[in-house]
PDB file of C-alpha atoms in Angstrom:
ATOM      1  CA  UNK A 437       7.953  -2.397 -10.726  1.00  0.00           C
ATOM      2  CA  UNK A 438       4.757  -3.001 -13.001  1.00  0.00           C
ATOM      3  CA  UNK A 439       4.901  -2.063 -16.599  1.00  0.00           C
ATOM      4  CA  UNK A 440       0.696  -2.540 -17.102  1.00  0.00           C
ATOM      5  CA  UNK A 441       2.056  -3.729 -20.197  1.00  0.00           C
ATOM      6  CA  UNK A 442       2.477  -0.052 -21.197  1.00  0.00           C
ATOM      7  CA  UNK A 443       6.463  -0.575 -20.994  1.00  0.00           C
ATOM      8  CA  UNK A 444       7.059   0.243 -24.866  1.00  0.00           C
ATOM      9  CA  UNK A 445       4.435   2.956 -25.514  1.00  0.00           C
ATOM     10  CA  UNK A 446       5.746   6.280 -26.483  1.00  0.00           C
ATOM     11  CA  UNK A 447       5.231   9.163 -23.879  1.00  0.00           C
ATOM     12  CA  UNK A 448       4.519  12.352 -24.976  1.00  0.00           C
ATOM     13  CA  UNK A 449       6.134  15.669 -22.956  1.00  0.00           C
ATOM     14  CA  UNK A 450       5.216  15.579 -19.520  1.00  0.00           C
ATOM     15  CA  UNK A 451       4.290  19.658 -19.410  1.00  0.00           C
ATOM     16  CA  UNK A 452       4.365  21.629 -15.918  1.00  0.00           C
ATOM     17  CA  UNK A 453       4.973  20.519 -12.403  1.00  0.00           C
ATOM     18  CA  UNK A 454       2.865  21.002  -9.586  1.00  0.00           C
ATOM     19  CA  UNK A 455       4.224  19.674  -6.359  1.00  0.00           C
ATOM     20  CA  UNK A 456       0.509  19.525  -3.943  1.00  0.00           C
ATOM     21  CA  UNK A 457       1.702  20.136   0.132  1.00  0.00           C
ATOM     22  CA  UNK A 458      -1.192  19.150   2.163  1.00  0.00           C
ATOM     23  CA  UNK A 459      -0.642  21.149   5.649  1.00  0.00           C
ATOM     24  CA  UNK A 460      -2.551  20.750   9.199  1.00  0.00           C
ATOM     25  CA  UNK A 461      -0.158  22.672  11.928  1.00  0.00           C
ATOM     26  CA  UNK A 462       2.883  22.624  10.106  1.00  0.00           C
ATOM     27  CA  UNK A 463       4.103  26.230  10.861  1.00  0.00           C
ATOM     28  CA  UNK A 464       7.069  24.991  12.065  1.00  0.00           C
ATOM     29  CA  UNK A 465       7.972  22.661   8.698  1.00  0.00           C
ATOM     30  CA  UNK A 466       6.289  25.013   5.900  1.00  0.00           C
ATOM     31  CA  UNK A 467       8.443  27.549   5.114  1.00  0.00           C
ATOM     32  CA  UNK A 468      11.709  24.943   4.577  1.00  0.00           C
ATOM     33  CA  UNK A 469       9.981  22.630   3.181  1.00  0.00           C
ATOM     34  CA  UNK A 470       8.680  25.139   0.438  1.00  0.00           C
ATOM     35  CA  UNK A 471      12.296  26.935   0.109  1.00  0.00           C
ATOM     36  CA  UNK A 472      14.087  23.053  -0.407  1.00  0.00           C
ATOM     37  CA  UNK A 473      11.229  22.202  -3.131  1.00  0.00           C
ATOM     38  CA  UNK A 474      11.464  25.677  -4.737  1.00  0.00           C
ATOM     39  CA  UNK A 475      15.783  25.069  -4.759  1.00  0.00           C
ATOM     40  CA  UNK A 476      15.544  21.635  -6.092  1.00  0.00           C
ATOM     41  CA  UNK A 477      12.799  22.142  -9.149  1.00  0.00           C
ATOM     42  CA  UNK A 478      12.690  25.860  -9.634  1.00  0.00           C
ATOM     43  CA  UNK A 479      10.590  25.228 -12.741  1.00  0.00           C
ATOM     44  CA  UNK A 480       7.986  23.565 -10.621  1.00  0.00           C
ATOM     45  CA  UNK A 481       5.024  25.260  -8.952  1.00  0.00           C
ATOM     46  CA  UNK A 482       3.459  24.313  -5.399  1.00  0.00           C
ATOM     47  CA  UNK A 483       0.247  24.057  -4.122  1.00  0.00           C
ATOM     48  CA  UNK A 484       0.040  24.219   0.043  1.00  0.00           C
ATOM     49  CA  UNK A 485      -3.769  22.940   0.745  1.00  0.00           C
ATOM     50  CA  UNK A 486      -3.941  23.271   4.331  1.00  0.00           C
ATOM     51  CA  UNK A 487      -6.753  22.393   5.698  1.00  0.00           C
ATOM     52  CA  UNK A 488      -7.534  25.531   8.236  1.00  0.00           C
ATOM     53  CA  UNK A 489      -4.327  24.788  10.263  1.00  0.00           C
ATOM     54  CA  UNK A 490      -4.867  26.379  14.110  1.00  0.00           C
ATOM     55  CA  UNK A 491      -1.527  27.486  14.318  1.00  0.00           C
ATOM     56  CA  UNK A 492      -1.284  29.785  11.589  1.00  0.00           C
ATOM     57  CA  UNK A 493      -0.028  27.084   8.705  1.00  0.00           C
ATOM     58  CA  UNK A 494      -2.357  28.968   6.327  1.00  0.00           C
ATOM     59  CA  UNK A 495      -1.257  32.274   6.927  1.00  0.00           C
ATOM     60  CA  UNK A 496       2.390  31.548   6.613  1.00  0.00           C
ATOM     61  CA  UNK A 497       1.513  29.755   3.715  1.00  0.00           C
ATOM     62  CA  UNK A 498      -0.052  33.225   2.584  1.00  0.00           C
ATOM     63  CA  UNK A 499       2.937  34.935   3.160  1.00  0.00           C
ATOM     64  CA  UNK A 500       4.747  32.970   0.753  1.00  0.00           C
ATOM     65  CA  UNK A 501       2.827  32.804  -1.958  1.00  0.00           C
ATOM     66  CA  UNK A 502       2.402  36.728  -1.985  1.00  0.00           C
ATOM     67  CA  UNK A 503       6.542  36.633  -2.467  1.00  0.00           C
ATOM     68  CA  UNK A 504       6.811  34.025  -5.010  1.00  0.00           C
ATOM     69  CA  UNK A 505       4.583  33.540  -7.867  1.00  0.00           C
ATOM     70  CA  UNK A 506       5.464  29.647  -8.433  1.00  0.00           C
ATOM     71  CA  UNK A 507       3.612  29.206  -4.771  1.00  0.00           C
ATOM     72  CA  UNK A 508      -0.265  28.834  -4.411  1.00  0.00           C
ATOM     73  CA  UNK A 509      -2.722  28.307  -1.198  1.00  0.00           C
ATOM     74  CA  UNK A 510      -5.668  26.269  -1.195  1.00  0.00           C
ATOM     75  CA  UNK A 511      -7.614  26.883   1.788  1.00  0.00           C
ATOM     76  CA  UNK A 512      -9.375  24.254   2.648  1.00  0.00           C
ATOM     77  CA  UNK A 513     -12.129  24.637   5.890  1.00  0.00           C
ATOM     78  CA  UNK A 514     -11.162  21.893   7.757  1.00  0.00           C
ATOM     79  CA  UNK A 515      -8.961  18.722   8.906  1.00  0.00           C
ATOM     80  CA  UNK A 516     -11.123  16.415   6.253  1.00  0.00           C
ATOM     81  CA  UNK A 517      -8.151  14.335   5.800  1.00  0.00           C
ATOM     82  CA  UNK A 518      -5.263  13.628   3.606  1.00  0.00           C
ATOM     83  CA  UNK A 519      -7.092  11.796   1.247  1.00  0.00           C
ATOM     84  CA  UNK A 520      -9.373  14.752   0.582  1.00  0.00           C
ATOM     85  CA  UNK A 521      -6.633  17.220   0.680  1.00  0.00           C
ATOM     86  CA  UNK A 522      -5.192  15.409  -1.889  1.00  0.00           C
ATOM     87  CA  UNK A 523      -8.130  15.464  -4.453  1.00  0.00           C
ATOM     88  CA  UNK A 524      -9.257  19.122  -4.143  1.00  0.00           C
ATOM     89  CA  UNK A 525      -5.468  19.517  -4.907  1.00  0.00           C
ATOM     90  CA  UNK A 526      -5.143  17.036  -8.152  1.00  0.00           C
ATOM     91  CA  UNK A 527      -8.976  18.840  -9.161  1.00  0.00           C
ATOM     92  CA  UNK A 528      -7.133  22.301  -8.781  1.00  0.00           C
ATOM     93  CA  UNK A 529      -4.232  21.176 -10.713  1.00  0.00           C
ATOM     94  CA  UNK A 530      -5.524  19.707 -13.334  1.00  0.00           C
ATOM     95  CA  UNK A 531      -8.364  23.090 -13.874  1.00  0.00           C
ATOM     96  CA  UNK A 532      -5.143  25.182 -13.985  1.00  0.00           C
ATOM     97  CA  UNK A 533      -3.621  23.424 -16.797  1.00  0.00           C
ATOM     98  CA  UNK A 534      -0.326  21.196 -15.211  1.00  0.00           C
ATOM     99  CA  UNK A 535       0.632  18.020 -17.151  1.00  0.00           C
ATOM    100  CA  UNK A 536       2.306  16.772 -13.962  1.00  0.00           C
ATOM    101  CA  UNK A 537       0.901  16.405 -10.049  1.00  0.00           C
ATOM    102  CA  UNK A 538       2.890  15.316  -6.815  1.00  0.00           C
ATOM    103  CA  UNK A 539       2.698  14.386  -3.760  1.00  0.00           C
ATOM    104  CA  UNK A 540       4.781  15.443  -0.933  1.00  0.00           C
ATOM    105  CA  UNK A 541       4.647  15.639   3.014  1.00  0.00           C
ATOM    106  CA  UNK A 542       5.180  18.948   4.770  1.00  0.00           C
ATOM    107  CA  UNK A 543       7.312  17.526   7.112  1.00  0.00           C
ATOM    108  CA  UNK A 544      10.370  16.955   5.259  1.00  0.00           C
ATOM    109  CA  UNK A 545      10.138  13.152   5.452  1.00  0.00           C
ATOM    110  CA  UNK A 546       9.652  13.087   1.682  1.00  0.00           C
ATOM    111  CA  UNK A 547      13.430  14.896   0.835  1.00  0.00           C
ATOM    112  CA  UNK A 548      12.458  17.391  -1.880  1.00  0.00           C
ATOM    113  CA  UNK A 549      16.301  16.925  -3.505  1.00  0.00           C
ATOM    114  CA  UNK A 550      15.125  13.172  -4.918  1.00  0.00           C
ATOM    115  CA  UNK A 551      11.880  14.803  -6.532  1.00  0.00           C
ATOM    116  CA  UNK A 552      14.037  15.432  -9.797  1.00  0.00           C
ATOM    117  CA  UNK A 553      14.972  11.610 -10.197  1.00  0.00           C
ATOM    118  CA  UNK A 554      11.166  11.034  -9.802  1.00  0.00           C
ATOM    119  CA  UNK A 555      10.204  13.658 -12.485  1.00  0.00           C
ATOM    120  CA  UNK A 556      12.754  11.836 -14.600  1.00  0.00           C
ATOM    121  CA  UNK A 557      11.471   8.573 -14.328  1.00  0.00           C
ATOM    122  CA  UNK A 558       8.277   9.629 -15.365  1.00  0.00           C
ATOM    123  CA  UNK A 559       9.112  10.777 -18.760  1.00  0.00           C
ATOM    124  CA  UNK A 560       8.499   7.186 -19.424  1.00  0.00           C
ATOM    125  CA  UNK A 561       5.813   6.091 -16.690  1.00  0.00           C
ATOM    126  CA  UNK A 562       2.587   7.128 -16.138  1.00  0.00           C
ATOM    127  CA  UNK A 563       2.912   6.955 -12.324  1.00  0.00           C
ATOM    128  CA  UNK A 564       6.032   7.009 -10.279  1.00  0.00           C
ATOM    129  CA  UNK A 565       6.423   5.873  -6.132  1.00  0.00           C
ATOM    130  CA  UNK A 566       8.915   6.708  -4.604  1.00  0.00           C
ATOM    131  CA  UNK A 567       9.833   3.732  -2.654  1.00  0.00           C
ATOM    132  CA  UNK A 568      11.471   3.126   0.961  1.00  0.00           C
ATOM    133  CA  UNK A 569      11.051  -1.105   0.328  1.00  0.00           C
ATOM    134  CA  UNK A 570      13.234  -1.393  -3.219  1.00  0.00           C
ATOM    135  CA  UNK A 571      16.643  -1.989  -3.058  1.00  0.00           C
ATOM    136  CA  UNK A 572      18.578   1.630  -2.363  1.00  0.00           C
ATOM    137  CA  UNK A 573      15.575   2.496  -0.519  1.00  0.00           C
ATOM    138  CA  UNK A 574      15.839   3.033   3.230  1.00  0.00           C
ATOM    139  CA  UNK A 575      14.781   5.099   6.551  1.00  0.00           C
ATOM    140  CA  UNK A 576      16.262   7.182   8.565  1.00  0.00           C
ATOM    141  CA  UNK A 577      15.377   7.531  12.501  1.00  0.00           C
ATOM    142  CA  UNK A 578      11.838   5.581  12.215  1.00  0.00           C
ATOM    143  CA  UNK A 579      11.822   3.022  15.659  1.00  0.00           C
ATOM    144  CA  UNK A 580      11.415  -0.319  14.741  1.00  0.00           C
ATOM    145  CA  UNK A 581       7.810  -0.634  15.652  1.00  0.00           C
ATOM    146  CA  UNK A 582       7.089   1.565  13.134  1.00  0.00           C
ATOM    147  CA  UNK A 583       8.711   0.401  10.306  1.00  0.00           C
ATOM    148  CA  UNK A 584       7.434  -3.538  11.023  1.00  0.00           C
ATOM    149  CA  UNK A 585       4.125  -1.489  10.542  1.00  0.00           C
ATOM    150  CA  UNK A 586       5.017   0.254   7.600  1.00  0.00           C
ATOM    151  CA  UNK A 587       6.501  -3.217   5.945  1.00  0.00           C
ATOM    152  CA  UNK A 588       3.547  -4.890   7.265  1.00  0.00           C
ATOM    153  CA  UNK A 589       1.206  -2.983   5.365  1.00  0.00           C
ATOM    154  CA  UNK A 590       3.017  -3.327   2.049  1.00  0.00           C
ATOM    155  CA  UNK A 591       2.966  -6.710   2.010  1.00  0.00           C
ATOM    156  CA  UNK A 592      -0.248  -7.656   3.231  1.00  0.00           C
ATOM    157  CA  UNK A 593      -1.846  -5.300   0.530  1.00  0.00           C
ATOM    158  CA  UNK A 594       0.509  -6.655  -2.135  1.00  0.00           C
ATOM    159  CA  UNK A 595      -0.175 -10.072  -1.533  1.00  0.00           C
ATOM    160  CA  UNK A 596      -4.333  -9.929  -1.045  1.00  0.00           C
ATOM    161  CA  UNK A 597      -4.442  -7.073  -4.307  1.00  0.00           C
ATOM    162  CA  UNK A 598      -1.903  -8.644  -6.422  1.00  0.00           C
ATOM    163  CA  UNK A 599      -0.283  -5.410  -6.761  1.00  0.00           C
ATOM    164  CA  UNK A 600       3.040  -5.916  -7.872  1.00  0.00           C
ATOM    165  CA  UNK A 601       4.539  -2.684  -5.750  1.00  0.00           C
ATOM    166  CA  UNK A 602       7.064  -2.380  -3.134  1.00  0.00           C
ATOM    167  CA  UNK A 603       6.369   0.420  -1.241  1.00  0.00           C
ATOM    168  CA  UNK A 604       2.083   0.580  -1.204  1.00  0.00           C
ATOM    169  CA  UNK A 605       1.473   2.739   1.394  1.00  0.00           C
ATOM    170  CA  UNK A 606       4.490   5.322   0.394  1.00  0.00           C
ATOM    171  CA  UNK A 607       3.072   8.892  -0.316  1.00  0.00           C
ATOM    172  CA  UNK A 608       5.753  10.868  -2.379  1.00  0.00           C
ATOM    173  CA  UNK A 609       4.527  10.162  -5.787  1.00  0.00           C
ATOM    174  CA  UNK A 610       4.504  11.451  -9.284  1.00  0.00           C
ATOM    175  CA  UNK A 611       1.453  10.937 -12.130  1.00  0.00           C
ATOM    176  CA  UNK A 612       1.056  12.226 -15.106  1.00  0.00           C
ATOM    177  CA  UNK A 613      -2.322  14.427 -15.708  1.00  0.00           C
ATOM    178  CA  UNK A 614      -3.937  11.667 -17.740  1.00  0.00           C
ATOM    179  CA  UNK A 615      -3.079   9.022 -14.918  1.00  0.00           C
ATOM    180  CA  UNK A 616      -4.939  10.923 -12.281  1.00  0.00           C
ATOM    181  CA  UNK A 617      -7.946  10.949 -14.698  1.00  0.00           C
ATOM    182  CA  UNK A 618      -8.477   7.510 -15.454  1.00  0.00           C
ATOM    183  CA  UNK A 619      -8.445   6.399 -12.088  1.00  0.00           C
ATOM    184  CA  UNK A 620     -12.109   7.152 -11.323  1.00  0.00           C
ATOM    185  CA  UNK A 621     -10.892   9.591  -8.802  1.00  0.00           C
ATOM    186  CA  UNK A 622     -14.728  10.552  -8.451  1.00  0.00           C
ATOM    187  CA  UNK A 623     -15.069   7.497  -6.177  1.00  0.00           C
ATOM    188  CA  UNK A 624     -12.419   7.464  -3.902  1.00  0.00           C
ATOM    189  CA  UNK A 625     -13.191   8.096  -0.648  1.00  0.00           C
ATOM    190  CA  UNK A 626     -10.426   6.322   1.568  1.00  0.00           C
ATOM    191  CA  UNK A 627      -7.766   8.431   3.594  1.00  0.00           C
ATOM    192  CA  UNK A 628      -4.507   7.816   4.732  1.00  0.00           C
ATOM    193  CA  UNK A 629      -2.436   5.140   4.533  1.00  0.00           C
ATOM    194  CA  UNK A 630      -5.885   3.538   2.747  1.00  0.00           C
ATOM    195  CA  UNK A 631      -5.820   6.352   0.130  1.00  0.00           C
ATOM    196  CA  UNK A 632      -2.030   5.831  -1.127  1.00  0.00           C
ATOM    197  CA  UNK A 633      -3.138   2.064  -1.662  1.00  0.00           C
ATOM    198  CA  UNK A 634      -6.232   2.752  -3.399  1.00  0.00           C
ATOM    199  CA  UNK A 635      -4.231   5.426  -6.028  1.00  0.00           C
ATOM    200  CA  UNK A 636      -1.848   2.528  -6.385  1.00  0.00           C
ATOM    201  CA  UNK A 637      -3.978  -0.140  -7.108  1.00  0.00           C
ATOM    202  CA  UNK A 638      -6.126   1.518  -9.375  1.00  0.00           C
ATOM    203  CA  UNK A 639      -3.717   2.321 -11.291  1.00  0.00           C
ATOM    204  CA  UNK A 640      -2.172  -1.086 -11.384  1.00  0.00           C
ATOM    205  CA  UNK A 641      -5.888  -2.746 -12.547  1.00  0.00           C
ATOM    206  CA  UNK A 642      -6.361   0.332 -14.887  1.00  0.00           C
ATOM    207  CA  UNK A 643      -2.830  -0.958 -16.625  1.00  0.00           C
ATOM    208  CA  UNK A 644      -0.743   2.469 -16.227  1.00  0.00           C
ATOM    209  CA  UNK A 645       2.961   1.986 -15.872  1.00  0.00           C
ATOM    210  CA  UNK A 646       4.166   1.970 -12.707  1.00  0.00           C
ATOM    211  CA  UNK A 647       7.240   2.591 -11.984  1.00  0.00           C
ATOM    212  CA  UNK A 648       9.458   2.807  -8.326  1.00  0.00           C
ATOM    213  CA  UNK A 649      12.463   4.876  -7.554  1.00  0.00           C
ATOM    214  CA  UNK A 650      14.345   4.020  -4.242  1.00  0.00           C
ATOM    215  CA  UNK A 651      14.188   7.332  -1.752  1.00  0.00           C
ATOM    216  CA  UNK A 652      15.489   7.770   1.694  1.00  0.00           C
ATOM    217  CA  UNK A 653      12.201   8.603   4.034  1.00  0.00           C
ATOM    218  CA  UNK A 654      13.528  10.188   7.133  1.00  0.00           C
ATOM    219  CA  UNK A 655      11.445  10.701  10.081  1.00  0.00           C
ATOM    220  CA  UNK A 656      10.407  14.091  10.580  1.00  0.00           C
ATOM    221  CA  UNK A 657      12.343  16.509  13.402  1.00  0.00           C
ATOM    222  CA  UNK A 658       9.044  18.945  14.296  1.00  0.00           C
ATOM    223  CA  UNK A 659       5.438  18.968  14.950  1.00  0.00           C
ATOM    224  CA  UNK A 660       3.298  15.244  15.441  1.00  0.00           C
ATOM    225  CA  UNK A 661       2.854  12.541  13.100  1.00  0.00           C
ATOM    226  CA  UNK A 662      -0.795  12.423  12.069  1.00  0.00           C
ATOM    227  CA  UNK A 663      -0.768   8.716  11.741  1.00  0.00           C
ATOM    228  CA  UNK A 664      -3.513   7.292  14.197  1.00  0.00           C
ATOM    229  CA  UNK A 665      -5.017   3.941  15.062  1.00  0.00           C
ATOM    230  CA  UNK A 666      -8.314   5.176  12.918  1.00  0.00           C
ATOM    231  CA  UNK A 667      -5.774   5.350  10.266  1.00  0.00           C
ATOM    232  CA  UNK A 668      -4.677   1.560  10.481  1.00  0.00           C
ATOM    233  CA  UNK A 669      -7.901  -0.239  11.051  1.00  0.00           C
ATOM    234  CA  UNK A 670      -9.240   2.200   7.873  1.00  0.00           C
ATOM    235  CA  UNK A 671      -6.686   0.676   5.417  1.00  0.00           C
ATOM    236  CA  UNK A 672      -7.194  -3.080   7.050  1.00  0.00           C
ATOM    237  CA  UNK A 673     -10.834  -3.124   6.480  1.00  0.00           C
ATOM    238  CA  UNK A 674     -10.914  -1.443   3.137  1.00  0.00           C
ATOM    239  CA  UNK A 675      -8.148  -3.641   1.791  1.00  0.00           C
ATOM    240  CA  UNK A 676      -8.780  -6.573   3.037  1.00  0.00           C
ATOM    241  CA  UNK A 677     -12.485  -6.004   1.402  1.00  0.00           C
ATOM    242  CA  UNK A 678     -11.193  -4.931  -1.865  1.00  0.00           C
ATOM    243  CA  UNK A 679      -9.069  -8.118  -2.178  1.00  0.00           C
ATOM    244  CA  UNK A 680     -12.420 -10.403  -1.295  1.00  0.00           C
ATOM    245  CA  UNK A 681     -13.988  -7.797  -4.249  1.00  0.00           C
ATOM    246  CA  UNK A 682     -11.523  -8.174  -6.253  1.00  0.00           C
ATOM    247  CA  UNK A 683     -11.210 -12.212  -6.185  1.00  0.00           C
ATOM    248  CA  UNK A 684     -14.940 -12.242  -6.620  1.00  0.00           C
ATOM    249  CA  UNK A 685     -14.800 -10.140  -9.373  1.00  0.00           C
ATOM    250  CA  UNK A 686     -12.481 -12.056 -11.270  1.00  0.00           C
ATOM    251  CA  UNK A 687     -14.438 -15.187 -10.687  1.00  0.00           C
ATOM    252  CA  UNK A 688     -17.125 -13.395 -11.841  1.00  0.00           C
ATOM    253  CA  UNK A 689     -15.078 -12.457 -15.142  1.00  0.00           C
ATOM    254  CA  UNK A 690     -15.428  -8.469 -14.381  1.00  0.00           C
ATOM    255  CA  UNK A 691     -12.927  -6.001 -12.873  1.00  0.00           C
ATOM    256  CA  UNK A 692     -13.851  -3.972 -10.361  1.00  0.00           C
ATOM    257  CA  UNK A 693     -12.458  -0.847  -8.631  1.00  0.00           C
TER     258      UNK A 693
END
């Protein structure tokens, strides 16, 4: 956990809840995925920004929305990403007025019934991870090929950022409004894996508390993972050059993002 040194600061209310879905062929996860989220905050709205799913993601997404006014559709044109899905959904939120933005998977691997001890947590964070790495953290079903990745990745952007976080790559997270906007969010432009890192270190060099809640990820049951080798070798490249950046930059006696 990293306290930015923010640890005593007084938090003011933390104002509505949007939880942002980003969808590509998920017909087969949407619709429970939305129900579980709608059962577990009802307060909270959703926004599903699919980015023009072939089978029909969009449409179903549609459907649901016209039925319940706490769910919204962003329709996006095309597969540009997770990264990208991500920050046309934080600009939406933030133009409609939320104090609150989350991330979630459509796949169920992010368990929608632990969002409430997230939204919790951040009544006196500015950001909040949900973490599979902290103690009470753990997976369910992943082979162990993938988790060595997973792991792998953590550490090797902890130790060359300095980030003092657990679970780096994770991507069910929590931030306050005013988090999202001073991260320079205008310049991110990494995806993935890569994009959960950058959120997270920015916010750890910016000096926002950070704050991780153990979760239990479990592997999704339907449709294909979208993690790719592109994916990996992104996030290896970009991180290992922000850590040279960042090293030169503090020889240099200026921070850099």
């Amino acid at each position: 956990m990293n306290d930015g040194g923010q640890g005593q600061r007084r938090y003011g209310p933390l104002g509505n809840a949007l939880v942002i879905i980003p969808t590509y062929n998920e017909a087969e996860n949407i619709k429970p995925i939305v129900a579980r989220v709608r059962e577990s905050v009802p307060d909270a709205d959703i926004l599903v920004a699919d980015d023009n799913s072939p089978d029909g993601t969009g449409k179903l997404a549609d459907e649901l929305a016209a039925d319940d006014t706490h769910v919204h559709v962003l329709h996006r044109t095309g597969k540009e990403g997770l990264g990208a899905a991500y920050l046309a959904g934080f600009r939406w939120g933030i133009e409609h007025g939320y104090g609150v933005l989350v991330e979630m998977d459509a796949d169920g691997s992010h368990r929608p019934e632990e969002l409430p001890r997230l939204l919790t947590a951040l009544k006196s964070a500015d950001l909040v991870l949900g973490s599979r790495w902290v103690p009470g953290g753990r997976i369910v079903n992943w082979p162990k090929s993938r988790e060595f990745l997973s792991r792998g990745a953590s550490v090797y952007s902890r130790l060359l950022l300095g980030v003092p976080i657990r679970d780096v790559t994770g991507g069910f997270r929590a931030f306050r409004k005013e988090t999202l906007e001073g991260l320079g969010l205008e310049d991110v432009a990494s995806q993935g894996y890569c994009f959960q890192i950058d959120l997270a270190r920015r916010a750890v060099e910016t000096g926002f508390h950070v704050v991780e809640v153990p979760i239990t990820f479990v592997e999704r049951e339907h449709g294909d993972s979208k993690m790719s080798r592109d994916i990996v070798v992104e996030a290896l490249w970009r991180v290992t050059a922000w850590g040279v950046g960042t090293r030169a930059g503090r020889l240099l006696g200026r921070k850099r993002l």
